[in-house]
Structures are given as structure tokens and as C-alpha cells.
CSV table of C-alpha atoms in Angstrom, one decimal:
chain,number,residue,atom,x,y,z
A,1,MET,CA,0.3,0.3,-0.4
A,2,MET,CA,2.7,2.6,0.7
A,3,CYS,CA,5.9,1.7,-1.4
A,4,THR,CA,4.7,2.7,-5.0
A,5,VAL,CA,7.3,5.3,-4.6
A,6,CYS,CA,9.3,3.5,-2.0
A,7,GLY,CA,13.5,3.3,-1.8
A,8,CYS,CA,13.4,0.3,0.2
A,9,GLY,CA,16.9,-1.5,1.0
A,10,GLU,CA,18.7,1.7,1.8
A,11,GLY,CA,21.5,0.2,4.3
A,12,GLU,CA,21.0,-2.7,6.5
A,13,THR,CA,17.7,-2.4,7.7
A,14,ARG,CA,16.4,-5.8,8.3
A,15,ILE,CA,13.1,-7.0,10.1
A,16,GLU,CA,13.4,-9.6,12.7
A,17,GLY,CA,16.2,-10.5,10.5
A,18,GLN,CA,14.6,-10.8,6.9
A,19,GLU,CA,15.3,-8.5,4.1
A,20,PRO,CA,12.5,-5.9,3.0
A,21,ALA,CA,10.0,-8.7,1.0
A,22,HIS,CA,9.2,-6.7,-2.0
A,23,GLU,CA,12.1,-6.3,-3.8
A,24,HIS,CA,12.0,-3.2,-6.4
A,25,ALA,CA,12.0,-3.5,-10.3
A,26,HIS,CA,11.6,0.1,-10.8
A,27,ASP,CA,15.3,0.3,-9.0
A,28,HIS,CA,17.3,0.0,-12.5
A,29,ALA,CA,20.5,-2.0,-11.8
A,30,HIS,CA,22.4,1.0,-11.9
A,31,ASP,CA,21.1,2.3,-8.9
A,32,HIS,CA,22.1,-0.2,-6.5
A,33,GLY,CA,25.1,0.7,-5.1
A,34,HIS,CA,23.4,3.7,-3.7
A,35,HIS,CA,21.6,2.4,-1.3
A,36,HIS,CA,23.9,1.3,0.7
A,37,HIS,CA,25.4,5.1,1.8
A,38,ASP,CA,27.4,4.1,4.3
A,39,HIS,CA,29.9,2.3,2.7
A,40,HIS,CA,31.2,4.7,0.8
A,41,LEU,CA,32.2,5.8,3.7
A,42,GLY,CA,36.2,5.9,3.4
A,43,HIS,CA,36.6,3.8,0.0
A,44,GLY,CA,34.3,5.2,-2.8
A,45,ASN,CA,35.5,3.3,-5.4
A,46,ASP,CA,32.6,1.4,-6.4
A,47,PRO,CA,33.0,-0.7,-9.6
A,48,GLN,CA,29.3,0.4,-10.9
A,49,HIS,CA,29.3,3.7,-11.1
A,50,HIS,CA,31.8,4.5,-12.7
A,51,ASP,CA,30.2,5.6,-15.5
A,52,TYR,CA,29.6,8.6,-13.8
A,53,GLY,CA,33.0,10.0,-14.7
A,54,GLN,CA,35.8,10.9,-12.9
A,55,GLY,CA,36.9,14.4,-12.4
A,56,PRO,CA,34.3,16.4,-12.9
A,57,ALA,CA,35.8,20.2,-11.8
A,58,HIS,CA,37.2,19.9,-15.3
A,59,ALA,CA,34.3,19.1,-17.3
A,60,HIS,CA,32.9,22.5,-16.1
A,61,ALA,CA,34.0,25.2,-18.8
A,62,PRO,CA,32.4,27.3,-19.9
A,63,GLY,CA,30.5,26.8,-22.9
A,64,MET,CA,31.1,23.7,-22.3
A,65,SER,CA,27.9,21.9,-20.3
A,66,GLN,CA,24.3,22.3,-20.9
A,67,ALA,CA,24.4,23.3,-17.1
A,68,ARG,CA,21.2,24.8,-16.0
A,69,MET,CA,19.2,25.6,-13.0
A,70,VAL,CA,16.4,23.2,-11.0
A,71,GLN,CA,14.3,24.9,-8.4
A,72,ILE,CA,13.2,22.0,-6.1
A,73,GLU,CA,11.8,24.1,-2.5
A,74,GLN,CA,11.5,20.0,-0.5
A,75,ASP,CA,12.0,19.3,2.6
A,76,ILE,CA,15.1,17.0,3.6
A,77,LEU,CA,12.9,15.1,5.5
A,78,GLY,CA,10.2,14.8,3.3
A,79,LYS,CA,10.2,11.8,1.8
A,80,ASN,CA,9.9,10.4,5.9
A,81,ASP,CA,6.6,12.9,6.4
A,82,ALA,CA,4.8,11.2,3.4
A,83,TYR,CA,5.3,7.8,5.5
A,84,ALA,CA,4.6,9.1,8.1
A,85,ARG,CA,1.1,10.8,7.1
A,86,ALA,CA,0.4,7.2,5.6
A,87,ASN,CA,1.0,5.6,9.0
A,88,ARG,CA,-1.3,7.6,11.0
A,89,GLN,CA,-4.5,8.2,8.6
A,90,ARG,CA,-4.3,5.1,8.7
A,91,PHE,CA,-3.4,4.4,12.7
A,92,ALA,CA,-6.6,7.1,12.3
A,93,ALA,CA,-8.5,4.6,10.9
A,94,ASP,CA,-8.2,1.9,12.9
A,95,GLY,CA,-8.8,3.7,16.4
A,96,MET,CA,-4.7,2.5,17.5
A,97,LEU,CA,-2.9,4.4,19.7
A,98,VAL,CA,0.6,4.6,18.9
A,99,LEU,CA,3.2,5.9,21.1
A,100,ASN,CA,6.5,6.4,19.8
A,101,LEU,CA,8.9,5.8,22.5
A,102,VAL,CA,12.2,7.6,22.5
A,103,SER,CA,15.8,7.9,25.5
A,104,SER,CA,19.1,7.1,25.6
A,105,PRO,CA,20.7,4.0,25.9
A,106,GLY,CA,19.6,1.8,29.4
A,107,SER,CA,17.2,4.7,30.4
A,108,GLY,CA,14.8,1.0,31.6
A,109,LYS,CA,12.1,1.6,28.6
A,110,THR,CA,12.7,-2.1,27.8
A,111,SER,CA,11.9,-3.4,32.0
A,112,LEU,CA,9.4,-0.5,31.4
A,113,LEU,CA,7.3,-1.7,28.8
A,114,THR,CA,7.2,-5.2,29.8
A,115,ALA,CA,6.0,-3.7,33.2
A,116,THR,CA,3.4,-1.8,31.5
A,117,LEU,CA,2.0,-4.4,28.7
A,118,GLU,CA,2.4,-7.3,32.1
A,119,ALA,CA,-0.3,-4.1,33.6
A,120,LEU,CA,-2.7,-3.9,31.1
A,121,LYS,CA,-2.4,-6.7,28.2
A,122,GLU,CA,-5.9,-8.3,30.3
A,123,GLU,CA,-7.9,-5.0,29.1
A,124,MET,CA,-6.6,-4.0,25.6
A,125,PRO,CA,-5.2,-5.2,22.8
A,126,LEU,CA,-1.7,-4.6,23.0
A,127,ALA,CA,1.5,-4.7,19.9
A,128,VAL,CA,5.1,-3.7,20.4
A,129,ILE,CA,7.5,-2.6,17.9
A,130,GLU,CA,11.4,-2.2,18.7
A,131,GLY,CA,13.8,-0.5,17.9
A,132,ASP,CA,17.7,-1.4,17.6
A,133,GLN,CA,20.7,-1.4,15.9
A,134,GLN,CA,21.6,-5.0,16.4
A,135,THR,CA,20.0,-7.8,18.0
A,136,ARG,CA,16.5,-9.3,18.7
A,137,ASN,CA,16.9,-9.5,22.6
A,138,ASP,CA,14.3,-6.5,23.3
A,139,ALA,CA,11.7,-8.0,21.0
A,140,GLU,CA,12.5,-11.8,22.9
A,141,ARG,CA,11.7,-9.8,26.4
A,142,ILE,CA,8.9,-8.7,25.1
A,143,ARG,CA,7.4,-11.7,23.3
A,144,ALA,CA,7.8,-13.1,27.4
A,145,THR,CA,4.8,-11.1,28.3
A,146,GLY,CA,2.4,-12.9,25.4
A,147,VAL,CA,1.9,-9.8,24.1
A,148,PRO,CA,2.5,-10.0,19.7
A,149,ALA,CA,6.2,-7.9,18.9
A,150,LEU,CA,8.4,-7.3,16.3
A,151,GLN,CA,12.2,-6.1,17.0
A,152,ILE,CA,13.6,-3.8,13.1
A,153,ASN,CA,17.3,-4.1,13.3
A,154,THR,CA,18.3,-0.4,11.7
A,155,GLY,CA,22.2,-2.1,10.9
A,156,LYS,CA,24.0,1.1,11.4
A,157,GLY,CA,21.0,3.6,11.1
A,158,CYS,CA,20.2,5.1,14.6
A,159,HIS,CA,16.8,6.2,14.0
A,160,LEU,CA,13.8,4.2,13.2
A,161,ASP,CA,11.8,6.3,9.9
A,162,ALA,CA,8.0,5.8,8.9
A,163,HIS,CA,8.4,3.7,6.8
A,164,GLN,CA,10.6,0.9,8.5
A,165,VAL,CA,7.7,1.3,10.8
A,166,GLY,CA,4.6,0.9,8.1
A,167,HIS,CA,6.5,-2.2,7.0
A,168,ALA,CA,6.7,-3.1,10.9
A,169,VAL,CA,2.5,-2.7,11.3
A,170,ASP,CA,1.7,-4.5,7.8
A,171,ARG,CA,3.2,-7.6,9.4
A,172,LEU,CA,1.5,-7.3,13.2
A,173,ALA,CA,-1.3,-6.7,11.7
A,174,PRO,CA,-2.9,-5.5,15.0
A,175,GLU,CA,-6.0,-5.3,16.0
A,176,PRO,CA,-8.1,-2.1,15.5
A,177,GLY,CA,-8.5,-0.5,18.2
A,178,SER,CA,-5.0,-2.1,19.4
A,179,LEU,CA,-2.6,0.4,21.6
A,180,LEU,CA,1.4,-0.2,19.6
A,181,PHE,CA,4.4,1.4,21.7
A,182,ILE,CA,7.3,1.9,19.4
A,183,GLU,CA,11.0,1.6,21.6
A,184,ASN,CA,12.4,3.3,19.5
A,185,VAL,CA,16.9,2.9,18.5
A,186,GLY,CA,17.9,4.6,22.2
A,187,ASN,CA,19.1,7.4,21.6
A,188,LEU,CA,17.5,11.6,22.0
A,189,VAL,CA,19.2,12.9,19.2
A,190,CYS,CA,18.1,11.5,16.0
A,191,PRO,CA,14.8,10.4,16.1
A,192,ALA,CA,13.3,13.8,17.4
A,193,ALA,CA,13.4,14.5,13.3
A,194,PHE,CA,11.3,11.3,12.6
A,195,ASP,CA,8.2,11.4,12.8
A,196,LEU,CA,6.9,7.9,12.6
A,197,GLY,CA,3.4,8.9,12.7
A,198,GLU,CA,2.5,7.8,16.4
A,199,ALA,CA,0.2,10.1,18.1
A,200,HIS,CA,2.3,11.1,21.1
A,201,LYS,CA,6.7,11.6,21.0
A,202,ILE,CA,6.8,9.8,24.9
A,203,ALA,CA,11.0,10.7,26.3
A,204,ILE,CA,11.8,8.3,29.1
A,205,LEU,CA,14.7,9.7,31.6
A,206,SER,CA,16.2,8.3,34.1
A,207,VAL,CA,17.4,9.1,37.1
A,208,THR,CA,21.0,7.6,36.4
A,209,GLU,CA,21.1,9.7,34.1
A,210,GLY,CA,21.9,14.0,34.4
A,211,GLU,CA,19.3,16.1,35.2
A,212,ASP,CA,20.2,19.0,32.6
A,213,LYS,CA,19.3,16.1,29.7
A,214,PRO,CA,16.4,18.2,28.7
A,215,VAL,CA,18.5,21.6,28.1
A,216,LYS,CA,21.7,19.1,26.4
A,217,TYR,CA,18.8,17.1,24.0
A,218,PRO,CA,16.2,19.5,23.4
A,219,ASP,CA,15.2,18.9,20.0
A,220,MET,CA,13.6,15.5,21.7
A,221,PHE,CA,12.1,17.2,24.9
A,222,ALA,CA,10.5,20.0,22.6
A,223,ALA,CA,9.0,17.1,20.1
A,224,ALA,CA,7.9,15.2,23.7
A,225,ASP,CA,4.3,15.3,24.6
A,226,LEU,CA,5.6,12.8,27.7
A,227,MET,CA,8.2,13.0,30.1
A,228,LEU,CA,8.9,9.5,32.2
A,229,ILE,CA,11.4,10.0,34.8
A,230,SER,CA,12.1,6.9,35.5
A,231,LYS,CA,14.1,4.4,38.2
A,232,ILE,CA,12.6,7.2,40.9
A,233,ASP,CA,13.7,3.9,43.3
A,234,LEU,CA,17.5,5.2,43.2
A,235,LEU,CA,16.5,8.4,43.9
A,236,PRO,CA,17.3,7.6,47.3
A,237,HIS,CA,21.3,6.9,45.9
A,238,LEU,CA,21.4,9.5,43.6
A,239,ASP,CA,22.3,13.4,43.8
A,240,PHE,CA,19.9,13.0,40.8
A,241,ASP,CA,18.1,17.0,41.4
A,242,LEU,CA,14.6,15.9,41.1
A,243,GLU,CA,12.6,19.5,40.5
A,244,ARG,CA,15.7,21.2,38.6
A,245,CYS,CA,15.1,18.3,35.7
A,246,ILE,CA,11.4,19.5,35.9
A,247,ASP,CA,12.3,22.6,35.3
A,248,TYR,CA,14.5,22.2,32.3
A,249,ALA,CA,11.9,20.2,30.8
A,250,LEU,CA,9.4,22.8,30.8
A,251,GLN,CA,12.1,25.3,30.3
A,252,ILE,CA,12.4,23.5,26.9
A,253,ASN,CA,9.4,22.3,26.2
A,254,PRO,CA,6.2,24.8,28.5
A,255,GLY,CA,3.5,22.2,27.3
A,256,ILE,CA,4.5,18.6,28.4
A,257,GLN,CA,3.4,16.3,30.6
A,258,ILE,CA,5.4,14.7,33.3
A,259,LEU,CA,5.0,12.3,35.8
A,260,SER,CA,7.9,9.7,38.4
A,261,LEU,CA,7.6,6.7,38.2
A,262,SER,CA,9.5,3.1,39.0
A,263,ALA,CA,8.5,-0.3,37.4
A,264,LYS,CA,10.8,-2.1,39.9
A,265,THR,CA,8.7,-0.8,42.9
A,266,GLY,CA,5.1,0.4,41.1
A,267,GLU,CA,5.4,3.7,42.4
A,268,GLY,CA,4.1,5.8,40.0
A,269,MET,CA,2.6,2.8,37.9
A,270,ASP,CA,-1.5,4.2,38.4
A,271,ASP,CA,0.1,7.4,36.7
A,272,TRP,CA,1.4,6.8,34.1
A,273,LEU,CA,-1.6,3.3,33.2
A,274,HIS,CA,-4.2,5.8,33.9
A,275,TRP,CA,-2.9,8.5,31.3
A,276,LEU,CA,-2.2,5.3,28.0
A,277,ARG,CA,-6.4,4.4,29.5
A,278,LEU,CA,-7.1,8.2,28.7
A,279,ALA,CA,-5.4,8.9,25.5
A,280,ARG,CA,-6.9,5.6,24.0
A,281,GLN,CA,-10.5,5.4,25.2
A,282,SER,CA,-9.8,9.6,23.2
A,283,ARG,CA,-8.6,7.8,20.5
A,284,LEU,CA,-11.7,5.4,20.5
A,285,ILE,CA,-13.8,8.3,20.6
A,286,GLY,CA,-13.1,9.4,17.6
A,287,LEU,CA,-13.1,7.0,16.0
A,288,ARG,CA,-16.5,5.3,17.2
A,289,SER,CA,-17.5,9.1,16.3
A,290,ARG,CA,-16.3,8.8,13.0
A,291,VAL,CA,-18.9,8.3,9.8
A,292,PRO,CA,-17.3,4.8,8.3
A,293,ALA,CA,-15.7,7.3,5.7
A,294,SER,CA,-12.1,5.4,6.0
A,295,ALA,CA,-13.2,3.2,4.1
A,296,GLY,CA,-12.8,5.4,1.3
A,297,GLU,CA,-9.5,7.6,1.9
A,298,SER,CA,-6.6,5.6,0.4
A,299,ALA,CA,-3.2,6.3,1.7
B,1,MET,CA,22.1,15.9,14.8
B,2,HIS,CA,21.8,12.6,11.8
B,3,GLU,CA,24.0,14.2,9.4
B,4,MET,CA,25.1,11.1,7.8
B,5,SER,CA,20.8,10.4,7.4
B,6,LEU,CA,19.7,13.6,6.2
B,7,CYS,CA,22.3,13.5,3.3
B,8,GLU,CA,21.0,10.1,2.3
B,9,GLY,CA,17.6,11.7,2.8
B,10,VAL,CA,18.9,14.5,-0.2
B,11,LEU,CA,20.7,12.1,-2.4
B,12,GLN,CA,17.0,10.2,-2.3
B,13,VAL,CA,15.8,13.3,-3.6
B,14,LEU,CA,18.3,14.2,-6.5
B,15,GLU,CA,17.8,10.9,-7.5
B,16,SER,CA,14.1,10.9,-8.2
B,17,GLU,CA,14.3,13.9,-9.2
B,18,ALA,CA,16.8,13.2,-12.0
B,19,ARG,CA,14.0,10.2,-13.1
B,20,LYS,CA,11.4,12.6,-12.8
B,21,GLN,CA,13.7,16.0,-14.7
B,22,GLY,CA,16.2,13.7,-17.5
B,23,PHE,CA,19.4,14.6,-15.8
B,24,ALA,CA,22.1,12.7,-15.5
B,25,ARG,CA,24.6,14.7,-12.9
B,26,VAL,CA,24.8,17.5,-10.3
B,27,ARG,CA,26.7,20.1,-10.2
B,28,GLN,CA,26.0,22.4,-6.9
B,29,VAL,CA,23.6,21.8,-4.5
B,30,TRP,CA,21.9,25.0,-2.5
B,31,LEU,CA,20.6,23.9,0.9
B,32,GLU,CA,18.7,26.1,3.5
B,33,ILE,CA,19.3,25.2,6.8
B,34,GLY,CA,17.7,26.3,9.9
B,35,GLN,CA,19.7,27.4,12.5
B,36,LEU,CA,17.4,25.6,15.3
B,37,ALA,CA,17.3,22.8,13.1
B,38,GLY,CA,19.6,21.7,15.1
B,39,VAL,CA,22.5,20.6,12.3
B,40,GLU,CA,26.0,20.5,12.1
B,41,ILE,CA,27.1,22.5,9.7
B,42,GLU,CA,30.5,21.0,9.2
B,43,ALA,CA,29.3,17.6,9.1
B,44,MET,CA,26.9,17.4,7.3
B,45,ARG,CA,29.7,18.6,5.2
B,46,PHE,CA,31.4,15.8,5.6
B,47,CYS,CA,28.6,13.7,5.5
B,48,PHE,CA,27.8,15.4,2.2
B,49,ASP,CA,31.2,14.4,0.2
B,50,ALA,CA,30.4,10.8,1.5
B,51,VAL,CA,27.6,10.7,0.4
B,52,MET,CA,27.4,11.8,-2.3
B,53,LYS,CA,31.1,9.6,-3.8
B,54,GLY,CA,30.3,7.1,-6.5
B,55,SER,CA,26.5,9.4,-7.4
B,56,LEU,CA,25.0,11.5,-9.8
B,57,ALA,CA,26.5,14.4,-7.4
B,58,ASP,CA,29.6,12.8,-6.5
B,59,GLN,CA,32.3,15.9,-6.1
B,60,ALA,CA,29.1,18.6,-6.1
B,61,ARG,CA,29.0,21.2,-4.6
B,62,LEU,CA,27.4,22.2,-1.7
B,63,ASN,CA,26.1,25.6,-0.4
B,64,ILE,CA,24.4,25.9,2.6
B,65,LEU,CA,22.4,29.3,3.1
B,66,GLU,CA,21.6,29.4,7.2
B,67,THR,CA,18.6,30.6,8.0
B,68,PRO,CA,18.6,33.0,11.1
B,69,GLY,CA,16.3,30.9,14.6
B,70,GLU,CA,12.8,33.6,14.9
B,71,ALA,CA,10.4,32.7,17.7
B,72,TRP,CA,7.6,34.5,19.1
B,73,CYS,CA,6.8,35.3,22.5
B,74,MET,CA,4.4,35.2,23.9
B,75,LEU,CA,4.4,37.8,26.7
B,76,CYS,CA,5.9,41.0,24.6
B,77,ALA,CA,4.0,39.5,21.7
B,78,LYS,CA,6.5,39.6,18.4
B,79,THR,CA,9.4,38.0,17.3
B,80,VAL,CA,12.9,37.6,18.7
B,81,PRO,CA,15.8,36.3,17.7
B,82,VAL,CA,16.8,32.9,19.0
B,83,ARG,CA,20.3,30.9,18.6
B,84,GLU,CA,18.7,28.0,20.4
B,85,ARG,CA,15.7,26.0,21.1
B,86,PHE,CA,15.9,26.9,24.7
B,87,ASP,CA,17.4,30.4,24.4
B,88,ALA,CA,15.2,33.1,26.9
B,89,CYS,CA,13.3,36.3,25.4
B,90,PRO,CA,16.1,38.7,24.6
B,91,ASP,CA,13.9,41.9,26.1
B,92,CYS,CA,12.1,39.8,29.2
B,93,GLY,CA,13.5,36.8,29.5
B,94,SER,CA,10.2,34.4,29.3
B,95,HIS,CA,11.1,30.9,28.3
B,96,GLN,CA,7.2,31.3,26.8
B,97,LEU,CA,8.5,31.0,23.3
B,98,GLN,CA,7.1,29.4,20.0
B,99,VAL,CA,9.4,28.9,17.5
B,100,THR,CA,8.7,30.6,14.2
B,101,SER,CA,11.7,30.5,12.0
B,102,GLY,CA,14.7,28.4,11.8
B,103,ASP,CA,14.1,24.8,12.8
B,104,ARG,CA,13.1,23.8,8.9
B,105,MET,CA,15.7,22.1,5.9
B,106,ARG,CA,15.2,22.1,2.7
B,107,ILE,CA,16.2,21.8,-0.4
B,108,LYS,CA,15.9,24.7,-2.5
B,109,GLU,CA,17.6,24.7,-6.0
B,110,LEU,CA,20.3,22.6,-7.8
B,111,GLU,CA,22.5,22.7,-10.5
B,112,VAL,CA,22.1,19.9,-13.1
B,113,GLU,CA,22.9,18.6,-16.4
């Protein structure tokens, strides 16, 4: 559905160890090397590309070339944003609440997520997309809760993009009305710029990190609607200044909501679960109040 | 942030425009990058050369137009210049600012043949 203009096969993405499921007949043979840009770092001598000519600096003599100017005016992330729009439309049509969880590595995202799934799995349909550079360990941890999960390995990629997520949702096929968590690659920088079509970005910050993370990584905290301060059971042992952290986050993003919790002791978990239930309710109400016109929409 | 990914995004646009508009080589690229877009210009230049290598834009010249950051201050009710996303209003010191300009990244123009 979403792949009519797709540039699949970029880099080293694997969805559960496999290459993207479809080949692209529209990619000409000489294009194939282009999708592995990372490999060009340091050795640019791909023999498939010699036909483009070497030494173009000399070929630029005035009057010798048919150089012309082309107006483009396109957002650099425009392609990702188009996929994100298609995802969002689909999530809305299916009444799904989709949350994009972002944090540094080691913030306890996966532990928080498994505790959350355990608490909600009898109540509502759940699904998880796990993004990591390598390994399927996290998806396996999630599946141990009985919730369907799919791992995307981004290879060298430092973030998930909307196109990968679209494919993963195809595979997972969550039922309408599901709560879908997307656990992004542990990285507070790059995922800020890549819209996946989610309803909310949720930034998780553990008290074992610096309280100044919101001002160190302002783009992420500006993009998030909710900040979870995790592992608060450890607060007595640390110098983490909770008030200061909250002030920093509000300085970056006056509208951000903030919850503090511990997946280990359960403190604060009720508020988080309540937040999730309310957010999901609003999606379902939105779904019910719509005339079922969504069937006619095409992404 | 992820300048490598951004350059790959640029290359994808170049490749699809080359098919649409019928050109084989890109000689120069003009990008507009806002000061609040979180892009390190030097890293962008470095990645650009690496990513374009062996492509239709091999050795293309990268021109970057930096656009200044601006925000609407809710207390002053006017547009003020900002250099970072978390800057305070230079006039009243408030953080109630809404970024209005300088957070975009766009490909403006190409010289092709």
C-alpha cells in the first residue's frame, strides 16, 4: 500500500532478520549501489559507478556543458514525512493509539514497557515494535509477556523511520483499537526529527542520567508530549535533582506533561497507566464518532 | 544530529528528481538549513561528500544558506531572534517562546546537467 515510491533496501534494515519483503523492479540495475551509502565512507571506488565519470571539476568549463538550474524546494525529510502521514492516517482509521518511546540507551525503557504490558494486557489489545541496531533480545523480552512484538534492526541506522514502521505494522497487523508501542533506538538525538506517524512521542529519562538532559538534548524534549522520569526508586542513592530536571524540561517545552515512576517498585505506575487508558479512550471515541468514511480513504 | 541520514535524504531527492526532470549529473546543491534545525554544518559537509561519492552528485558542491532562528514571545507579543531552542526572550527573559522560523531543512535549488 505505502510502497509505490519506496526506496526500500536502504542500508541494512532488517525486520526480524529478513530483508524488506519486496524487490523493486523500478530500481534500475545501476542504482543498486546507491542504497548502501554507509559503505562509501572511506572507499568510494564502487566499480558500478565509474560511468558517472571522474574529475567533473574539469568538465565544468564554461560553454562546454548544458548546466541548468532546477528549483526543488523540498524538505529534506519530506519523504519520511509522507510515509508518516500515511501511517498516521491508517492508525486513525483503525482507532489505534501509537506511542513512540524515545530515550538514551539504558534508561530502562524495555523494563518499563514489559511492566506496562503486564498491567494492561488483559484490558486491551497491545502490540510492540522494537527498534535496535542489532539483536532481537528486546523483542524476545516483550514476547515473553505474551504481547505480539516485532524487532526492526536498523543496522548502522541511529533511528527508526516511518517507512520501516509502515512495513512492521503490515507484518504485525495489530487489531483495530490496539495500543501500539514503538520502542525507538536508544538515542536522544536523531529520533527527534523522524516522525513515525505516532500520536505522541514519549521521552524517558532515568534518574541515573543527568538532570540536565532536557537542555542537553532540547530537540527531543521539544518534540515529546510526555516525559517519564524512570527508576525513581534509586533517588535516595543519587544526587539527581528532580525539581531541577522538571524545570529544565518545562523551559524547553512549556506544554510537556511529566510523570515520575518506578517500574521496579510500582510507584507512579498508576498515573502512567491511567494516562495510557485516557489517551486510548480518546482514540476510540474519535473512531466511533466518525462516519465510517475511512474505508474510502487510500493512503 | 544524524547528518549522514540527512544527506541520504538529499540523495534520494536528487535521484528521484533526476528521473522526473531528466538530468544525469548534479554539480551544485543549495540547501537551506535553519539555525534551530539541529544540524552541524561542518558535519553536514563531511557527510555530504561521503554520501554523494559514486552517485549522480559525486563531487557536487554543497552550498548552505543558514536561516536565522526566530520565535514568537507570548509575553512581548512579538517576534524575537533566538540562537538556541531553549533561549529565553532577549527582551523579557521569558521562556514562553514558540519557534516560528529557522527550524527547517530544505533543498532549494540544484545546478544540473
